[in-house]
Amino acid sequence: MKVFENFNYLPLSGDPIFLKETARLVLGETLFKDLEPYTAKQGTVGGVNGIYMWARLIKVIEKKPVIIIGDPTWKNHIQILSYFGFTIVEYPQLTKNKMFNLLALKQKLIKYPKSYVLLQGGPCHNPTGLNPNRSEWKELAKVIKAYKQQVLVDYAYMGLGDDLDSDSFCIRYFLKEKIPTSVVVSYSKNMTLYQHRTGGLLILTSSRKEKEQTEKLNMMKPGEKIVVAPQ
């Protein structure tokens, strides 16, 4: 691996080595070998900017996006997505017995097909602390795939649960099931890099051409018009 050598300006897309190794951490070696050529990558200023960059990209592609989010959630989710004009559909994150509300989320997924769904990766959830277990992740994957949703995973607690492989289970399972998935990675908590605002956005695409187009869209200037080729 190339060692850090200087503090020169990075490309606008971010440090390519850092982003590649971030993808390796999130995907694991097996999926990384298969999917890295189709993974669009963008360096971000922490997790907040990752959510912002993703929302900005989706707004270019879709005029009236709908996104499903648990309630309560991290307040910046609502603020950023509202800013970009997303229709926000909320479901109660917890049941009355303080368990993950699998039924409520499934009902929203069925009611709003072809929408987006924001999930928080790993065993940690901000602010409730409770996420689906493995069997629930698998059940959600079936519904998401059937109703053609796309997933955004806010992965702010990578490695703070059991271990990297266990924490990344839902992301890797969705990808194995060929569910369109984007991941916002933040190193603020797990490496205590709050001040450094270190993060990345990974968008799994279906082809090298789509990957290149996605990375170009991430680099567009405010107000710049880019023609998006039909999928």
PDB file of C-alpha atoms in Angstrom:
ATOM      1  CA  MET A   1       0.000   0.000   0.000  1.00  0.00           C
ATOM      2  CA  LYS A   2       1.246   3.496  -0.824  1.00  0.00           C
ATOM      3  CA  VAL A   3       2.211   5.424   2.306  1.00  0.00           C
ATOM      4  CA  PHE A   4       1.123   8.989   3.060  1.00  0.00           C
ATOM      5  CA  GLU A   5       3.749  11.387   1.768  1.00  0.00           C
ATOM      6  CA  ASN A   6       2.527  14.982   1.848  1.00  0.00           C
ATOM      7  CA  PHE A   7      -0.278  17.459   2.407  1.00  0.00           C
ATOM      8  CA  ASN A   8      -0.787  18.454  -1.225  1.00  0.00           C
ATOM      9  CA  TYR A   9      -4.261  19.152  -2.571  1.00  0.00           C
ATOM     10  CA  LEU A  10      -6.349  16.064  -3.199  1.00  0.00           C
ATOM     11  CA  PRO A  11      -8.512  15.577  -6.288  1.00  0.00           C
ATOM     12  CA  LEU A  12     -12.054  16.922  -5.884  1.00  0.00           C
ATOM     13  CA  SER A  13     -13.236  13.331  -5.844  1.00  0.00           C
ATOM     14  CA  GLY A  14     -11.069  12.590  -2.790  1.00  0.00           C
ATOM     15  CA  ASP A  15      -8.029  10.423  -2.074  1.00  0.00           C
ATOM     16  CA  PRO A  16      -8.378   7.391  -4.389  1.00  0.00           C
ATOM     17  CA  ILE A  17      -6.375   5.092  -2.086  1.00  0.00           C
ATOM     18  CA  PHE A  18      -8.420   6.081   0.956  1.00  0.00           C
ATOM     19  CA  LEU A  19     -11.677   5.520  -0.934  1.00  0.00           C
ATOM     20  CA  LYS A  20     -10.554   2.191  -2.333  1.00  0.00           C
ATOM     21  CA  GLU A  21      -9.571   0.908   1.103  1.00  0.00           C
ATOM     22  CA  THR A  22     -12.836   2.221   2.561  1.00  0.00           C
ATOM     23  CA  ALA A  23     -14.696   0.192  -0.046  1.00  0.00           C
ATOM     24  CA  ARG A  24     -12.618  -2.852   0.889  1.00  0.00           C
ATOM     25  CA  LEU A  25     -13.529  -2.436   4.575  1.00  0.00           C
ATOM     26  CA  VAL A  26     -17.239  -2.070   3.868  1.00  0.00           C
ATOM     27  CA  LEU A  27     -17.576  -4.765   1.214  1.00  0.00           C
ATOM     28  CA  GLY A  28     -15.124  -7.359   2.530  1.00  0.00           C
ATOM     29  CA  GLU A  29     -12.531  -9.021   0.320  1.00  0.00           C
ATOM     30  CA  THR A  30     -14.852 -11.272  -1.684  1.00  0.00           C
ATOM     31  CA  LEU A  31     -17.419  -8.639  -2.647  1.00  0.00           C
ATOM     32  CA  PHE A  32     -14.694  -6.058  -3.090  1.00  0.00           C
ATOM     33  CA  LYS A  33     -13.052  -8.133  -5.821  1.00  0.00           C
ATOM     34  CA  ASP A  34     -16.372  -8.507  -7.633  1.00  0.00           C
ATOM     35  CA  LEU A  35     -17.912  -5.065  -7.127  1.00  0.00           C
ATOM     36  CA  GLU A  36     -15.056  -2.571  -6.819  1.00  0.00           C
ATOM     37  CA  PRO A  37     -14.966  -1.921 -10.607  1.00  0.00           C
ATOM     38  CA  TYR A  38     -18.637  -0.871 -10.399  1.00  0.00           C
ATOM     39  CA  THR A  39     -18.382   1.179  -7.199  1.00  0.00           C
ATOM     40  CA  ALA A  40     -18.558   4.942  -7.677  1.00  0.00           C
ATOM     41  CA  LYS A  41     -16.593   6.688  -4.935  1.00  0.00           C
ATOM     42  CA  GLN A  42     -16.543  10.224  -3.608  1.00  0.00           C
ATOM     43  CA  GLY A  43     -14.575  11.669  -0.721  1.00  0.00           C
ATOM     44  CA  THR A  44     -16.807  13.556   1.717  1.00  0.00           C
ATOM     45  CA  VAL A  45     -16.448  15.990   4.579  1.00  0.00           C
ATOM     46  CA  GLY A  46     -17.658  13.520   7.201  1.00  0.00           C
ATOM     47  CA  GLY A  47     -21.035  11.817   7.237  1.00  0.00           C
ATOM     48  CA  VAL A  48     -23.110  14.996   6.929  1.00  0.00           C
ATOM     49  CA  ASN A  49     -21.532  15.875   3.601  1.00  0.00           C
ATOM     50  CA  GLY A  50     -21.939  12.264   2.449  1.00  0.00           C
ATOM     51  CA  ILE A  51     -25.709  12.462   2.962  1.00  0.00           C
ATOM     52  CA  TYR A  52     -25.701  15.853   1.240  1.00  0.00           C
ATOM     53  CA  MET A  53     -23.771  14.559  -1.782  1.00  0.00           C
ATOM     54  CA  TRP A  54     -26.057  11.553  -2.154  1.00  0.00           C
ATOM     55  CA  ALA A  55     -29.230  13.648  -1.906  1.00  0.00           C
ATOM     56  CA  ARG A  56     -27.844  16.137  -4.418  1.00  0.00           C
ATOM     57  CA  LEU A  57     -27.102  13.327  -6.848  1.00  0.00           C
ATOM     58  CA  ILE A  58     -30.544  11.729  -6.512  1.00  0.00           C
ATOM     59  CA  LYS A  59     -32.225  15.089  -7.050  1.00  0.00           C
ATOM     60  CA  VAL A  60     -30.432  15.395 -10.399  1.00  0.00           C
ATOM     61  CA  ILE A  61     -31.692  11.967 -11.451  1.00  0.00           C
ATOM     62  CA  GLU A  62     -35.234  12.186 -10.056  1.00  0.00           C
ATOM     63  CA  LYS A  63     -37.410  15.286  -9.721  1.00  0.00           C
ATOM     64  CA  LYS A  64     -39.681  14.105  -6.896  1.00  0.00           C
ATOM     65  CA  PRO A  65     -37.874  11.438  -4.870  1.00  0.00           C
ATOM     66  CA  VAL A  66     -39.616   9.721  -1.952  1.00  0.00           C
ATOM     67  CA  ILE A  67     -37.581   8.379   0.954  1.00  0.00           C
ATOM     68  CA  ILE A  68     -38.627   6.203   3.903  1.00  0.00           C
ATOM     69  CA  ILE A  69     -36.970   6.993   7.250  1.00  0.00           C
ATOM     70  CA  GLY A  70     -37.401   5.725  10.798  1.00  0.00           C
ATOM     71  CA  ASP A  71     -38.717   8.086  13.470  1.00  0.00           C
ATOM     72  CA  PRO A  72     -36.782   9.220  15.432  1.00  0.00           C
ATOM     73  CA  THR A  73     -33.646   9.604  13.379  1.00  0.00           C
ATOM     74  CA  TRP A  74     -30.558  11.804  13.310  1.00  0.00           C
ATOM     75  CA  LYS A  75     -31.932  15.317  12.788  1.00  0.00           C
ATOM     76  CA  ASN A  76     -29.527  16.103   9.929  1.00  0.00           C
ATOM     77  CA  HIS A  77     -31.175  13.382   7.827  1.00  0.00           C
ATOM     78  CA  ILE A  78     -34.449  15.287   7.814  1.00  0.00           C
ATOM     79  CA  GLN A  79     -32.837  18.693   7.332  1.00  0.00           C
ATOM     80  CA  ILE A  80     -30.701  17.674   4.350  1.00  0.00           C
ATOM     81  CA  LEU A  81     -33.347  15.619   2.570  1.00  0.00           C
ATOM     82  CA  SER A  82     -35.984  18.301   3.106  1.00  0.00           C
ATOM     83  CA  TYR A  83     -33.598  20.886   1.670  1.00  0.00           C
ATOM     84  CA  PHE A  84     -33.390  18.883  -1.560  1.00  0.00           C
ATOM     85  CA  GLY A  85     -37.153  18.475  -1.783  1.00  0.00           C
ATOM     86  CA  PHE A  86     -37.499  14.796  -0.918  1.00  0.00           C
ATOM     87  CA  THR A  87     -40.922  13.608   0.186  1.00  0.00           C
ATOM     88  CA  ILE A  88     -40.166  12.084   3.583  1.00  0.00           C
ATOM     89  CA  VAL A  89     -42.215   9.113   4.751  1.00  0.00           C
ATOM     90  CA  GLU A  90     -41.666   8.183   8.398  1.00  0.00           C
ATOM     91  CA  TYR A  91     -42.370   4.998  10.312  1.00  0.00           C
ATOM     92  CA  PRO A  92     -41.947   4.435  14.081  1.00  0.00           C
ATOM     93  CA  GLN A  93     -38.486   2.963  14.628  1.00  0.00           C
ATOM     94  CA  LEU A  94     -39.535   1.149  17.812  1.00  0.00           C
ATOM     95  CA  THR A  95     -42.591  -0.778  18.936  1.00  0.00           C
ATOM     96  CA  LYS A  96     -44.336  -0.077  22.237  1.00  0.00           C
ATOM     97  CA  ASN A  97     -42.151  -2.844  23.704  1.00  0.00           C
ATOM     98  CA  LYS A  98     -38.992  -1.032  22.553  1.00  0.00           C
ATOM     99  CA  MET A  99     -38.174  -3.534  19.805  1.00  0.00           C
ATOM    100  CA  PHE A 100     -37.304  -2.728  16.196  1.00  0.00           C
ATOM    101  CA  ASN A 101     -40.578  -2.072  14.363  1.00  0.00           C
ATOM    102  CA  LEU A 102     -40.171  -4.435  11.447  1.00  0.00           C
ATOM    103  CA  LEU A 103     -43.891  -4.480  10.602  1.00  0.00           C
ATOM    104  CA  ALA A 104     -44.148  -0.694  10.374  1.00  0.00           C
ATOM    105  CA  LEU A 105     -41.219  -0.467   7.972  1.00  0.00           C
ATOM    106  CA  LYS A 106     -42.524  -3.304   5.807  1.00  0.00           C
ATOM    107  CA  GLN A 107     -45.892  -1.579   5.530  1.00  0.00           C
ATOM    108  CA  LYS A 108     -44.251   1.613   4.276  1.00  0.00           C
ATOM    109  CA  LEU A 109     -42.102  -0.295   1.806  1.00  0.00           C
ATOM    110  CA  ILE A 110     -45.191  -1.960   0.362  1.00  0.00           C
ATOM    111  CA  LYS A 111     -47.119   1.323   0.235  1.00  0.00           C
ATOM    112  CA  TYR A 112     -44.314   3.251  -1.503  1.00  0.00           C
ATOM    113  CA  PRO A 113     -42.742   1.031  -4.189  1.00  0.00           C
ATOM    114  CA  LYS A 114     -39.749   2.282  -6.173  1.00  0.00           C
ATOM    115  CA  SER A 115     -38.873   4.725  -3.406  1.00  0.00           C
ATOM    116  CA  TYR A 116     -35.651   5.152  -1.436  1.00  0.00           C
ATOM    117  CA  VAL A 117     -35.116   3.920   2.113  1.00  0.00           C
ATOM    118  CA  LEU A 118     -32.555   5.273   4.567  1.00  0.00           C
ATOM    119  CA  LEU A 119     -31.151   2.716   6.983  1.00  0.00           C
ATOM    120  CA  GLN A 120     -28.400   3.016   9.562  1.00  0.00           C
ATOM    121  CA  GLY A 121     -25.766   0.329   9.126  1.00  0.00           C
ATOM    122  CA  GLY A 122     -24.590  -2.145  11.716  1.00  0.00           C
ATOM    123  CA  PRO A 123     -26.082  -2.775  15.162  1.00  0.00           C
ATOM    124  CA  CYS A 124     -26.115   0.914  16.131  1.00  0.00           C
ATOM    125  CA  HIS A 125     -28.912   3.418  15.504  1.00  0.00           C
ATOM    126  CA  ASN A 126     -28.927   7.131  16.251  1.00  0.00           C
ATOM    127  CA  PRO A 127     -30.726   7.952  18.521  1.00  0.00           C
ATOM    128  CA  THR A 128     -32.571   4.767  19.606  1.00  0.00           C
ATOM    129  CA  GLY A 129     -29.610   2.377  19.657  1.00  0.00           C
ATOM    130  CA  LEU A 130     -31.732  -0.389  18.114  1.00  0.00           C
ATOM    131  CA  ASN A 131     -31.499  -1.771  14.573  1.00  0.00           C
ATOM    132  CA  PRO A 132     -32.789  -4.949  12.882  1.00  0.00           C
ATOM    133  CA  ASN A 133     -31.167  -8.286  13.690  1.00  0.00           C
ATOM    134  CA  ARG A 134     -29.873 -10.574  10.940  1.00  0.00           C
ATOM    135  CA  SER A 135     -33.150 -12.362  10.298  1.00  0.00           C
ATOM    136  CA  GLU A 136     -34.952  -9.005  10.132  1.00  0.00           C
ATOM    137  CA  TRP A 137     -32.379  -7.608   7.695  1.00  0.00           C
ATOM    138  CA  LYS A 138     -32.995 -10.629   5.472  1.00  0.00           C
ATOM    139  CA  GLU A 139     -36.754 -10.179   5.668  1.00  0.00           C
ATOM    140  CA  LEU A 140     -36.415  -6.503   4.795  1.00  0.00           C
ATOM    141  CA  ALA A 141     -34.201  -7.375   1.831  1.00  0.00           C
ATOM    142  CA  LYS A 142     -36.983  -9.556   0.389  1.00  0.00           C
ATOM    143  CA  VAL A 143     -39.502  -6.723   0.575  1.00  0.00           C
ATOM    144  CA  ILE A 144     -37.091  -4.064  -0.686  1.00  0.00           C
ATOM    145  CA  LYS A 145     -36.163  -6.237  -3.651  1.00  0.00           C
ATOM    146  CA  ALA A 146     -39.782  -7.111  -4.424  1.00  0.00           C
ATOM    147  CA  TYR A 147     -40.914  -3.468  -4.363  1.00  0.00           C
ATOM    148  CA  LYS A 148     -37.830  -2.166  -6.158  1.00  0.00           C
ATOM    149  CA  GLN A 149     -36.572   0.267  -3.554  1.00  0.00           C
ATOM    150  CA  GLN A 150     -33.055   1.688  -3.458  1.00  0.00           C
ATOM    151  CA  VAL A 151     -31.162   1.793  -0.173  1.00  0.00           C
ATOM    152  CA  LEU A 152     -29.017   4.467   1.411  1.00  0.00           C
ATOM    153  CA  VAL A 153     -27.032   3.185   4.391  1.00  0.00           C
ATOM    154  CA  ASP A 154     -25.707   5.763   6.837  1.00  0.00           C
ATOM    155  CA  TYR A 155     -22.724   3.871   8.251  1.00  0.00           C
ATOM    156  CA  ALA A 156     -21.544   6.127  11.060  1.00  0.00           C
ATOM    157  CA  TYR A 157     -20.784   3.341  13.556  1.00  0.00           C
ATOM    158  CA  MET A 158     -18.686   0.953  11.459  1.00  0.00           C
ATOM    159  CA  GLY A 159     -16.752  -1.382  13.739  1.00  0.00           C
ATOM    160  CA  LEU A 160     -18.393  -0.211  16.955  1.00  0.00           C
ATOM    161  CA  GLY A 161     -20.711  -3.191  17.256  1.00  0.00           C
ATOM    162  CA  ASP A 162     -19.279  -6.720  17.258  1.00  0.00           C
ATOM    163  CA  ASP A 163     -16.689  -6.488  14.458  1.00  0.00           C
ATOM    164  CA  LEU A 164     -16.365  -5.156  10.919  1.00  0.00           C
ATOM    165  CA  ASP A 165     -17.800  -8.234   9.250  1.00  0.00           C
ATOM    166  CA  SER A 166     -20.825  -8.466  11.543  1.00  0.00           C
ATOM    167  CA  ASP A 167     -21.464  -4.732  11.423  1.00  0.00           C
ATOM    168  CA  SER A 168     -21.374  -4.747   7.603  1.00  0.00           C
ATOM    169  CA  PHE A 169     -23.751  -7.701   7.297  1.00  0.00           C
ATOM    170  CA  CYS A 170     -26.791  -5.779   6.061  1.00  0.00           C
ATOM    171  CA  ILE A 171     -24.814  -3.909   3.388  1.00  0.00           C
ATOM    172  CA  ARG A 172     -23.158  -7.049   2.047  1.00  0.00           C
ATOM    173  CA  TYR A 173     -26.406  -9.017   2.162  1.00  0.00           C
ATOM    174  CA  PHE A 174     -28.287  -6.344   0.207  1.00  0.00           C
ATOM    175  CA  LEU A 175     -25.547  -6.309  -2.412  1.00  0.00           C
ATOM    176  CA  LYS A 176     -25.542 -10.093  -2.708  1.00  0.00           C
ATOM    177  CA  GLU A 177     -29.286  -9.804  -3.315  1.00  0.00           C
ATOM    178  CA  LYS A 178     -28.546  -7.226  -6.051  1.00  0.00           C
ATOM    179  CA  ILE A 179     -30.376  -4.414  -4.263  1.00  0.00           C
ATOM    180  CA  PRO A 180     -29.194  -0.958  -5.441  1.00  0.00           C
ATOM    181  CA  THR A 181     -27.279   0.323  -2.426  1.00  0.00           C
ATOM    182  CA  SER A 182     -25.310   3.443  -1.523  1.00  0.00           C
ATOM    183  CA  VAL A 183     -23.226   3.778   1.640  1.00  0.00           C
ATOM    184  CA  VAL A 184     -22.127   6.894   3.510  1.00  0.00           C
ATOM    185  CA  VAL A 185     -19.090   6.073   5.652  1.00  0.00           C
ATOM    186  CA  SER A 186     -17.910   8.326   8.467  1.00  0.00           C
ATOM    187  CA  TYR A 187     -14.752   7.919  10.519  1.00  0.00           C
ATOM    188  CA  SER A 188     -15.768  10.576  13.039  1.00  0.00           C
ATOM    189  CA  LYS A 189     -16.764   8.122  15.755  1.00  0.00           C
ATOM    190  CA  ASN A 190     -14.805   4.940  15.147  1.00  0.00           C
ATOM    191  CA  MET A 191     -11.474   6.756  14.690  1.00  0.00           C
ATOM    192  CA  THR A 192     -12.359   9.899  16.698  1.00  0.00           C
ATOM    193  CA  LEU A 193     -11.772  12.081  13.642  1.00  0.00           C
ATOM    194  CA  TYR A 194     -14.586  14.570  14.209  1.00  0.00           C
ATOM    195  CA  GLN A 195     -12.354  17.585  13.643  1.00  0.00           C
ATOM    196  CA  HIS A 196     -10.876  16.093  10.461  1.00  0.00           C
ATOM    197  CA  ARG A 197     -14.316  15.484   8.884  1.00  0.00           C
ATOM    198  CA  THR A 198     -13.242  12.244   7.229  1.00  0.00           C
ATOM    199  CA  GLY A 199     -15.681  10.175   5.193  1.00  0.00           C
ATOM    200  CA  GLY A 200     -16.708   8.714   1.871  1.00  0.00           C
ATOM    201  CA  LEU A 201     -19.714   7.984  -0.319  1.00  0.00           C
ATOM    202  CA  LEU A 202     -19.890   4.617  -2.092  1.00  0.00           C
ATOM    203  CA  ILE A 203     -22.539   4.047  -4.768  1.00  0.00           C
ATOM    204  CA  LEU A 204     -22.829   0.549  -6.193  1.00  0.00           C
ATOM    205  CA  THR A 205     -23.718   0.699  -9.879  1.00  0.00           C
ATOM    206  CA  SER A 206     -24.554  -1.957 -12.448  1.00  0.00           C
ATOM    207  CA  SER A 207     -21.832  -1.235 -15.017  1.00  0.00           C
ATOM    208  CA  ARG A 208     -18.552   0.571 -15.564  1.00  0.00           C
ATOM    209  CA  LYS A 209     -20.359   3.124 -17.720  1.00  0.00           C
ATOM    210  CA  GLU A 210     -22.898   3.862 -14.987  1.00  0.00           C
ATOM    211  CA  LYS A 211     -20.065   4.149 -12.464  1.00  0.00           C
ATOM    212  CA  GLU A 212     -18.277   6.741 -14.614  1.00  0.00           C
ATOM    213  CA  GLN A 213     -21.479   8.693 -15.148  1.00  0.00           C
ATOM    214  CA  THR A 214     -22.260   8.659 -11.413  1.00  0.00           C
ATOM    215  CA  GLU A 215     -18.805   9.975 -10.546  1.00  0.00           C
ATOM    216  CA  LYS A 216     -19.201  12.755 -13.117  1.00  0.00           C
ATOM    217  CA  LEU A 217     -22.550  13.731 -11.607  1.00  0.00           C
ATOM    218  CA  ASN A 218     -20.945  13.874  -8.165  1.00  0.00           C
ATOM    219  CA  MET A 219     -18.387  16.325  -9.570  1.00  0.00           C
ATOM    220  CA  MET A 220     -20.855  18.693 -11.250  1.00  0.00           C
ATOM    221  CA  LYS A 221     -20.803  22.363 -10.304  1.00  0.00           C
ATOM    222  CA  PRO A 222     -23.837  24.112  -8.749  1.00  0.00           C
ATOM    223  CA  GLY A 223     -26.230  25.119 -11.515  1.00  0.00           C
ATOM    224  CA  GLU A 224     -24.476  22.998 -14.123  1.00  0.00           C
ATOM    225  CA  LYS A 225     -26.832  21.046 -16.357  1.00  0.00           C
ATOM    226  CA  ILE A 226     -25.906  17.470 -17.172  1.00  0.00           C
ATOM    227  CA  VAL A 227     -27.954  15.193 -19.380  1.00  0.00           C
ATOM    228  CA  VAL A 228     -28.591  11.884 -17.615  1.00  0.00           C
ATOM    229  CA  ALA A 229     -28.730   8.929 -19.995  1.00  0.00           C
ATOM    230  CA  PRO A 230     -31.768   6.671 -19.509  1.00  0.00           C
ATOM    231  CA  GLN A 231     -31.085   3.513 -17.495  1.00  0.00           C
TER     232      GLN A 231
END
